[in-house]
Every structure is written in structure tokens, then in C-alpha cells.
XYZ file of C-alpha atoms in Angstrom:
389
model
C 122.805 75.177 49.607
C 124.894 75.864 52.736
C 128.082 74.993 50.851
C 127.124 77.405 48.071
C 126.517 80.188 50.586
C 129.848 79.493 52.230
C 131.583 79.673 48.847
C 129.953 83.031 48.093
C 131.023 84.464 51.458
C 134.585 83.240 50.907
C 134.632 84.971 47.513
C 133.486 88.232 49.155
C 136.111 87.900 51.878
C 138.842 87.237 49.308
C 137.787 90.290 47.295
C 136.862 88.304 44.191
C 133.368 89.791 44.194
C 131.892 92.875 45.867
C 129.562 92.784 48.849
C 126.607 93.862 46.696
C 127.329 91.082 44.186
C 127.475 88.613 47.050
C 124.106 89.814 48.326
C 122.621 89.323 44.873
C 123.898 85.747 44.724
C 122.628 84.987 48.209
C 119.256 86.453 47.312
C 119.063 84.163 44.309
C 119.713 81.142 46.530
C 117.055 82.261 48.990
C 114.518 83.397 46.446
C 111.694 81.532 48.146
C 112.720 81.178 51.806
C 110.424 79.648 54.332
C 108.469 82.149 56.417
C 109.863 80.761 59.655
C 113.447 81.088 58.429
C 112.866 84.744 57.574
C 111.382 85.354 61.030
C 114.412 83.756 62.730
C 116.741 85.883 60.629
C 114.974 89.074 61.734
C 114.958 88.080 65.399
C 118.585 86.979 65.493
C 119.818 90.120 63.786
C 118.899 92.459 66.617
C 120.329 90.143 69.263
C 123.655 89.899 67.433
C 123.748 93.661 66.997
C 123.117 94.203 70.700
C 125.957 91.803 71.446
C 128.223 93.790 69.138
C 127.318 97.024 70.889
C 128.112 95.490 74.273
C 131.487 94.303 73.009
C 132.270 97.725 71.581
C 133.590 99.332 74.754
C 135.457 96.262 76.037
C 137.135 95.018 72.875
C 139.472 97.957 72.250
C 141.872 97.420 75.153
C 142.104 93.694 74.537
C 142.871 94.190 70.849
C 145.425 96.923 71.608
C 147.311 94.707 74.060
C 147.392 91.793 71.644
C 148.596 93.964 68.765
C 151.801 94.783 70.643
C 153.008 91.193 70.457
C 151.489 89.917 67.230
C 149.758 92.672 65.296
C 148.616 90.846 62.181
C 146.383 88.191 63.711
C 144.333 90.398 66.086
C 144.038 93.046 63.357
C 142.693 90.536 60.841
C 140.225 89.178 63.382
C 139.028 92.672 64.275
C 138.572 93.648 60.617
C 136.574 90.452 60.040
C 134.483 91.201 63.134
C 133.683 94.766 62.034
C 133.082 93.712 58.414
C 130.704 90.975 59.553
C 128.742 93.409 61.739
C 128.513 96.020 58.987
C 127.370 93.351 56.528
C 124.557 92.419 58.911
C 123.556 96.073 59.075
C 123.432 96.216 55.280
C 121.361 93.023 55.224
C 118.939 94.720 57.596
C 118.357 97.453 55.029
C 117.440 94.786 52.466
C 113.689 94.930 51.756
C 111.720 92.579 53.991
C 108.335 92.563 52.350
C 106.206 95.660 52.013
C 107.656 98.951 53.254
C 105.583 101.805 54.708
C 107.000 105.305 55.237
C 105.491 108.076 57.347
C 106.405 110.850 59.767
C 105.314 111.395 63.353
C 105.972 114.169 65.885
C 106.214 113.857 69.666
C 106.040 117.116 71.613
C 106.001 118.248 75.218
C 105.266 121.933 75.801
C 106.675 124.082 78.609
C 109.436 121.592 79.391
C 113.188 122.222 79.577
C 115.139 118.961 80.127
C 118.350 118.773 82.121
C 118.904 115.115 81.275
C 118.234 113.393 77.949
C 118.472 109.655 77.299
C 117.825 108.198 73.832
C 118.115 104.695 72.370
C 117.231 103.497 68.863
C 118.088 100.385 66.868
C 118.291 101.806 63.352
C 118.305 105.375 62.103
C 120.106 108.680 62.649
C 119.675 110.922 65.671
C 120.113 114.714 65.545
C 119.831 117.272 68.353
C 119.159 120.926 67.522
C 118.442 124.007 69.635
C 115.277 126.020 68.995
C 113.364 128.989 70.364
C 110.409 126.885 71.530
C 109.438 126.519 75.184
C 109.342 122.714 75.127
C 110.874 119.698 73.389
C 109.886 118.189 70.063
C 110.970 115.001 68.290
C 110.314 114.756 64.562
C 110.515 111.118 63.495
C 110.787 109.944 59.900
C 109.866 106.259 59.956
C 110.383 103.447 57.479
C 108.679 100.248 58.650
C 109.066 96.832 57.050
C 106.321 94.248 56.835
C 103.365 96.536 57.616
C 100.208 96.333 55.477
C 99.265 100.015 55.588
C 100.235 103.350 57.126
C 97.597 103.273 59.874
C 98.796 99.891 61.089
C 102.451 101.005 60.904
C 101.820 104.252 62.783
C 99.835 102.497 65.514
C 102.611 99.942 65.977
C 105.272 102.663 66.058
C 103.470 104.720 68.710
C 102.709 101.652 70.801
C 106.355 100.558 70.839
C 107.972 103.971 71.295
C 108.706 105.958 74.440
C 108.651 109.742 74.625
C 108.483 110.528 78.312
C 109.102 113.878 79.999
C 109.076 114.074 83.766
C 110.677 116.508 86.200
C 113.949 117.383 84.415
C 114.459 114.190 82.351
C 113.469 113.293 78.793
C 113.494 109.630 77.708
C 113.145 108.570 74.087
C 113.399 105.062 72.670
C 112.055 102.903 69.856
C 111.450 99.265 70.731
C 110.578 97.787 67.345
C 113.311 96.007 65.437
C 112.045 96.099 61.865
C 111.954 99.834 61.365
C 114.336 102.652 60.579
C 113.670 105.892 62.475
C 115.545 109.099 61.637
C 114.940 111.490 64.535
C 115.474 115.229 64.922
C 115.133 116.336 68.536
C 114.577 120.054 69.207
C 115.480 121.288 72.693
C 115.521 124.778 74.283
C 118.773 126.717 73.942
C 119.333 126.644 77.711
C 122.203 124.464 78.914
C 121.573 120.728 79.298
C 123.318 118.810 82.062
C 123.560 115.255 80.672
C 122.880 113.667 77.277
C 123.258 109.926 76.648
C 122.585 108.494 73.175
C 122.984 104.838 72.180
C 122.473 103.752 68.573
C 123.134 100.460 66.843
C 122.891 101.440 63.178
C 122.841 105.191 62.738
C 124.745 108.457 62.915
C 124.631 111.177 65.568
C 124.753 114.926 64.960
C 124.676 117.869 67.372
C 125.351 121.582 66.814
C 125.338 124.808 68.804
C 124.421 123.386 72.214
C 125.766 123.792 75.744
C 126.063 120.400 77.475
C 127.895 119.449 80.653
C 128.239 115.727 79.872
C 127.702 114.044 76.497
C 127.962 110.302 75.840
C 127.361 108.850 72.374
C 127.834 105.224 71.307
C 126.949 103.615 67.999
C 127.904 100.326 66.371
C 127.744 101.684 62.827
C 127.623 105.404 62.086
C 129.371 108.760 62.222
C 129.430 110.955 65.325
C 129.611 114.692 64.678
C 129.534 117.560 67.190
C 130.100 121.126 65.967
C 130.038 124.617 67.460
C 129.110 123.416 70.958
C 130.308 123.743 74.532
C 130.709 120.286 76.051
C 132.175 119.837 79.521
C 133.032 116.157 79.053
C 132.501 114.148 75.868
C 132.773 110.384 75.421
C 132.186 108.931 71.955
C 132.560 105.413 70.541
C 131.759 103.964 67.132
C 132.557 100.623 65.569
C 132.410 101.786 61.973
C 132.437 105.517 61.271
C 134.214 108.807 61.859
C 134.128 111.000 64.946
C 134.286 114.777 64.424
C 134.457 117.147 67.409
C 134.860 120.443 65.542
C 134.906 124.084 66.717
C 133.912 123.054 70.226
C 135.008 123.890 73.761
C 135.442 121.235 76.416
C 137.372 120.146 79.490
C 137.751 116.523 78.448
C 137.265 114.583 75.211
C 137.559 110.803 74.856
C 136.764 109.384 71.424
C 137.519 106.034 69.775
C 136.644 104.355 66.483
C 137.484 100.886 65.258
C 137.179 101.802 61.595
C 137.205 105.528 60.890
C 139.019 108.821 61.393
C 138.869 110.763 64.668
C 139.227 114.579 64.566
C 139.217 116.968 67.530
C 139.455 120.678 66.662
C 138.849 123.364 69.264
C 139.565 124.489 72.800
C 139.927 121.255 74.770
C 141.850 120.685 77.998
C 142.344 116.910 77.996
C 142.132 114.933 74.742
C 142.330 111.153 74.394
C 141.560 109.823 70.907
C 141.991 106.404 69.292
C 141.395 104.749 65.942
C 142.249 101.215 64.925
C 141.898 101.832 61.186
C 141.834 105.556 60.489
C 143.774 108.803 60.811
C 143.776 110.815 64.037
C 143.862 114.622 64.177
C 144.042 116.966 67.170
C 144.095 120.711 66.442
C 144.349 122.761 69.656
C 142.809 126.220 69.419
C 143.609 127.725 72.842
C 146.097 127.581 75.702
C 143.497 125.742 77.796
C 144.976 122.497 76.431
C 147.276 120.569 78.738
C 147.212 116.898 77.634
C 146.921 115.049 74.327
C 146.948 111.271 74.056
C 146.556 109.892 70.533
C 146.689 106.279 69.425
C 146.278 104.532 66.073
C 147.205 101.207 64.533
C 147.079 101.620 60.754
C 146.540 105.404 60.516
C 148.567 108.600 60.777
C 148.498 111.010 63.727
C 148.757 114.800 63.471
C 148.808 117.206 66.429
C 148.664 120.999 65.986
C 149.739 123.229 68.906
C 149.497 127.061 69.150
C 152.967 128.480 68.505
C 153.068 130.473 71.773
C 152.712 127.355 73.942
C 155.416 125.131 75.371
C 155.208 121.396 74.825
C 156.897 118.138 75.654
C 156.134 114.500 75.083
C 156.919 111.215 73.418
C 156.141 109.905 69.921
C 156.256 106.260 68.814
C 155.793 104.293 65.600
C 156.809 100.902 64.282
C 156.911 101.457 60.527
C 156.202 105.156 59.874
C 158.076 108.407 60.450
C 158.185 110.861 63.366
C 158.154 114.612 62.721
C 158.630 117.611 65.037
C 158.793 121.367 64.312
C 162.097 122.254 62.618
C 162.980 124.803 65.301
C 162.159 125.569 68.913
C 163.110 122.188 70.410
C 165.823 122.268 73.074
C 165.790 118.595 73.899
C 165.203 115.814 71.407
C 166.137 112.199 72.100
C 165.727 109.778 69.215
C 165.809 106.043 69.654
C 165.411 103.563 66.850
C 165.157 99.861 67.523
C 164.308 96.966 65.292
C 160.594 97.045 66.109
C 159.995 100.677 67.132
C 161.083 104.283 66.581
C 160.835 106.653 69.522
C 161.337 110.404 70.049
C 161.255 112.256 73.359
C 161.089 116.029 73.020
C 160.727 119.303 74.902
C 160.430 122.821 73.515
C 162.870 125.636 74.249
C 160.373 128.263 75.315
C 159.087 128.638 78.823
C 155.428 129.547 78.936
C 152.537 129.462 81.369
C 150.738 127.001 79.125
C 152.373 123.649 78.380
C 150.989 120.674 76.484
C 152.042 117.109 77.205
C 151.739 114.959 74.079
C 151.780 111.167 73.878
C 151.201 109.752 70.394
C 151.681 106.211 69.105
C 150.824 104.379 65.896
C 151.877 100.974 64.597
C 152.128 101.394 60.823
C 151.465 105.121 60.296
C 153.407 108.334 60.879
C 153.248 110.881 63.704
C 153.765 114.618 63.269
C 153.583 117.554 65.691
C 153.246 121.031 64.193
C 152.799 124.585 65.469
C 150.118 126.970 64.229
C 149.440 130.671 64.577
C 147.021 131.341 67.412
C 143.839 133.281 66.639
C 141.591 134.319 69.512
C 138.466 134.448 67.331
C 138.885 131.040 65.740
C 135.129 130.362 65.864
C 134.264 133.171 63.460
C 134.050 130.635 60.703
C 133.695 126.915 60.607
C 137.071 125.191 60.415
C 137.551 122.068 58.391
C 140.069 119.250 58.862
C 143.202 119.526 56.692
C 142.824 118.260 53.136
C 145.025 115.257 53.836
C 142.145 113.773 55.842
C 139.365 114.469 53.346
C 137.314 111.524 52.192
C 137.884 109.418 55.292
């Protein structure tokens, strides 16, 4: 049976059959698995996922360094690593016996947190402002293997933490075999620190004022819109990162497999994607530094037309594009393995942006845009070239 499973996985890897077809074949082989084997599979899944999350922040630099010398082998290994992790996440969604669904609300009245820390294994996490005087977490739970709703709810409450003390709110779900989609309502007053760690789920936040925001997920999209964020750090293994119509001093965002978009008034921007396009659209003269890096994707940087800029663009296989006019100094260098452009604009202005952008197989373009002071009057969307990523 092991040889048959190996053959099915090789067919999926080679693209001969889809992942869903492979799951169907594997299910047929394991139609009557032993109870102990199923238990081991459940236990090992979470441990492997934790390991993946721990590798998330340390793997990027190592892969980037290796790709300079021999890009194909590290890239293939990374794609296999991400694909394997995502496949495990999909397996986790596969029905494991009886499923019970219910909702539960945690609430703490007359409490305004300055620090929020949240951790969940599976499920989305959303933060919204509200007019209430306290905090409230609405949880939509799907639990596997429970006999009835009362038993499932009791187990969920017993293994969850919703703890408010002094100025800190802690929220976590300790059970492995459940999916919990959470909507956290907090007062509109500014929050000092928010830290969210997810393994299989997306993060969403709108219209909040936060000094420091850290979000990490192994599989899921990260989206922040219409907010003021002093410093933002976001990482995802498989998913997009959107930082749209926001203000911030510093933004650092990286995705292994997904697009990364930063649109707004940001001072320092550092964005990376291994397999995905990168976009930085500066909306004010507060910007001073942009560092963008990709391996297989394109990079686009938009700068207000009244600002001065200088920098360096690199690519191995793609093209490099600058504004047609307004550049007083352009040095082009094309070697066998890399194209390079150093540039500086003609105009002298109080605001200047330093741009460093590099991609291996994609293209890099820098463009100027008309500056509008009231750019937040309506929600801006990424250019159509990035739609669907």
C-alpha cells in the first residue's frame, strides 16, 4: 500500500492528476484505517505545522542567498516545501468523523486593551473597531470528532483562553481538531501592540489605529485597510499581503507564495515575495525608502510626480523601466547574468525616495503618479495587472 501511495503522490507532483484527485485515490486506499493510525495522523499534523511556522521567518534569507548561485534547485525545493505544507492543511480540512458547528461569544465589559496577543491553529482572525466600552470575540467553531454540541462547546471553552487583565488581552485556542473563525471587536481608541499568529487562516483588520502590528500565518492572506499603523511586520507562507490605504512609519512584509501590495503613506517599505508580484504605491512625500525583492514575480513602484528619487534596479531575465523623462543620470549595465540600472531624477525637492528593487526572472518598473492630498476619500485598488493573484 505504501508503494501505491508513493505512486499517487508522484503523479500529483508531476501534474498528471490534480490534488483533489490524489486525495480521492488516497482516501480509497485508506477507506478503513485503523483508529490508532488516524490518531497519529491528527497528532503529527499539528506538530509539523508548528515546525513549518517556526521555519517561516528563518527560511527566507537562506533561500535568497542560495538562489543567487543556483536558482533552480533552491526554488524547486521551496516550492515542494510550501506545496507539501499546503497539502497538509487541505488534508486537515478533510472530514474526520462527525462534525459539530456552533458559535460562542467571549466578552469583557469596561475594558480597553493596549496590547492584544492572539494565537489559533486553524481559522480566520478579524479585528474590527466598535462603539462598545469593552472587547468582544465572536467565534464560529467547527469541531471534528465530537458527539454533540454540548460536548463540543464544553471542550472548546475548556481549551480556550480569553483573558483580560490590566491593559492586555490574550486569546488562544488550544485544541487541534477544530476550525475557529474569530471576529474581535475592540474600542476605537488607539491600541499600542497587536501580535497575531495563525497556522491555517487569514487575517483582516480595518479602520484601526495601532502603534505596532505583527501578523504571521503559515497559510492565509493578510489584509490591512484604512488604518494607521506605526510599524507593521507581516509574514505568510502561502497567501497575499495587502496593506492598502494605510499610514505608517515602517512596513516589512514577505510572502513565499503570493503577491505583496503596499499602497498608502509609508515612510520605510521593505517587501518581498518568492513567487508573486510586488507593488508599492506611495501616496505622500513622507516616503523615503523602498526596498522590493522578488524571485519569479514583477515589481512595480509608483512615486508622486513632485518627489525626487534615486536608486538601483536589477533583474536577471526581465526588463527594467524608468519614467521616460525627468532622469538626469541613468547608468545601464548589462552582463551575462544580470541587468542593472542606476538612476537619479533631475528635480531637486525636499522629499526624496531611495529605491532598491531586484527580481530574478521578472521585470522592474518605476513610474510617477499625480499626487492627490485626499487619496483616502475612496478605497484604492491595486492596478488591474495584479488582479487575481
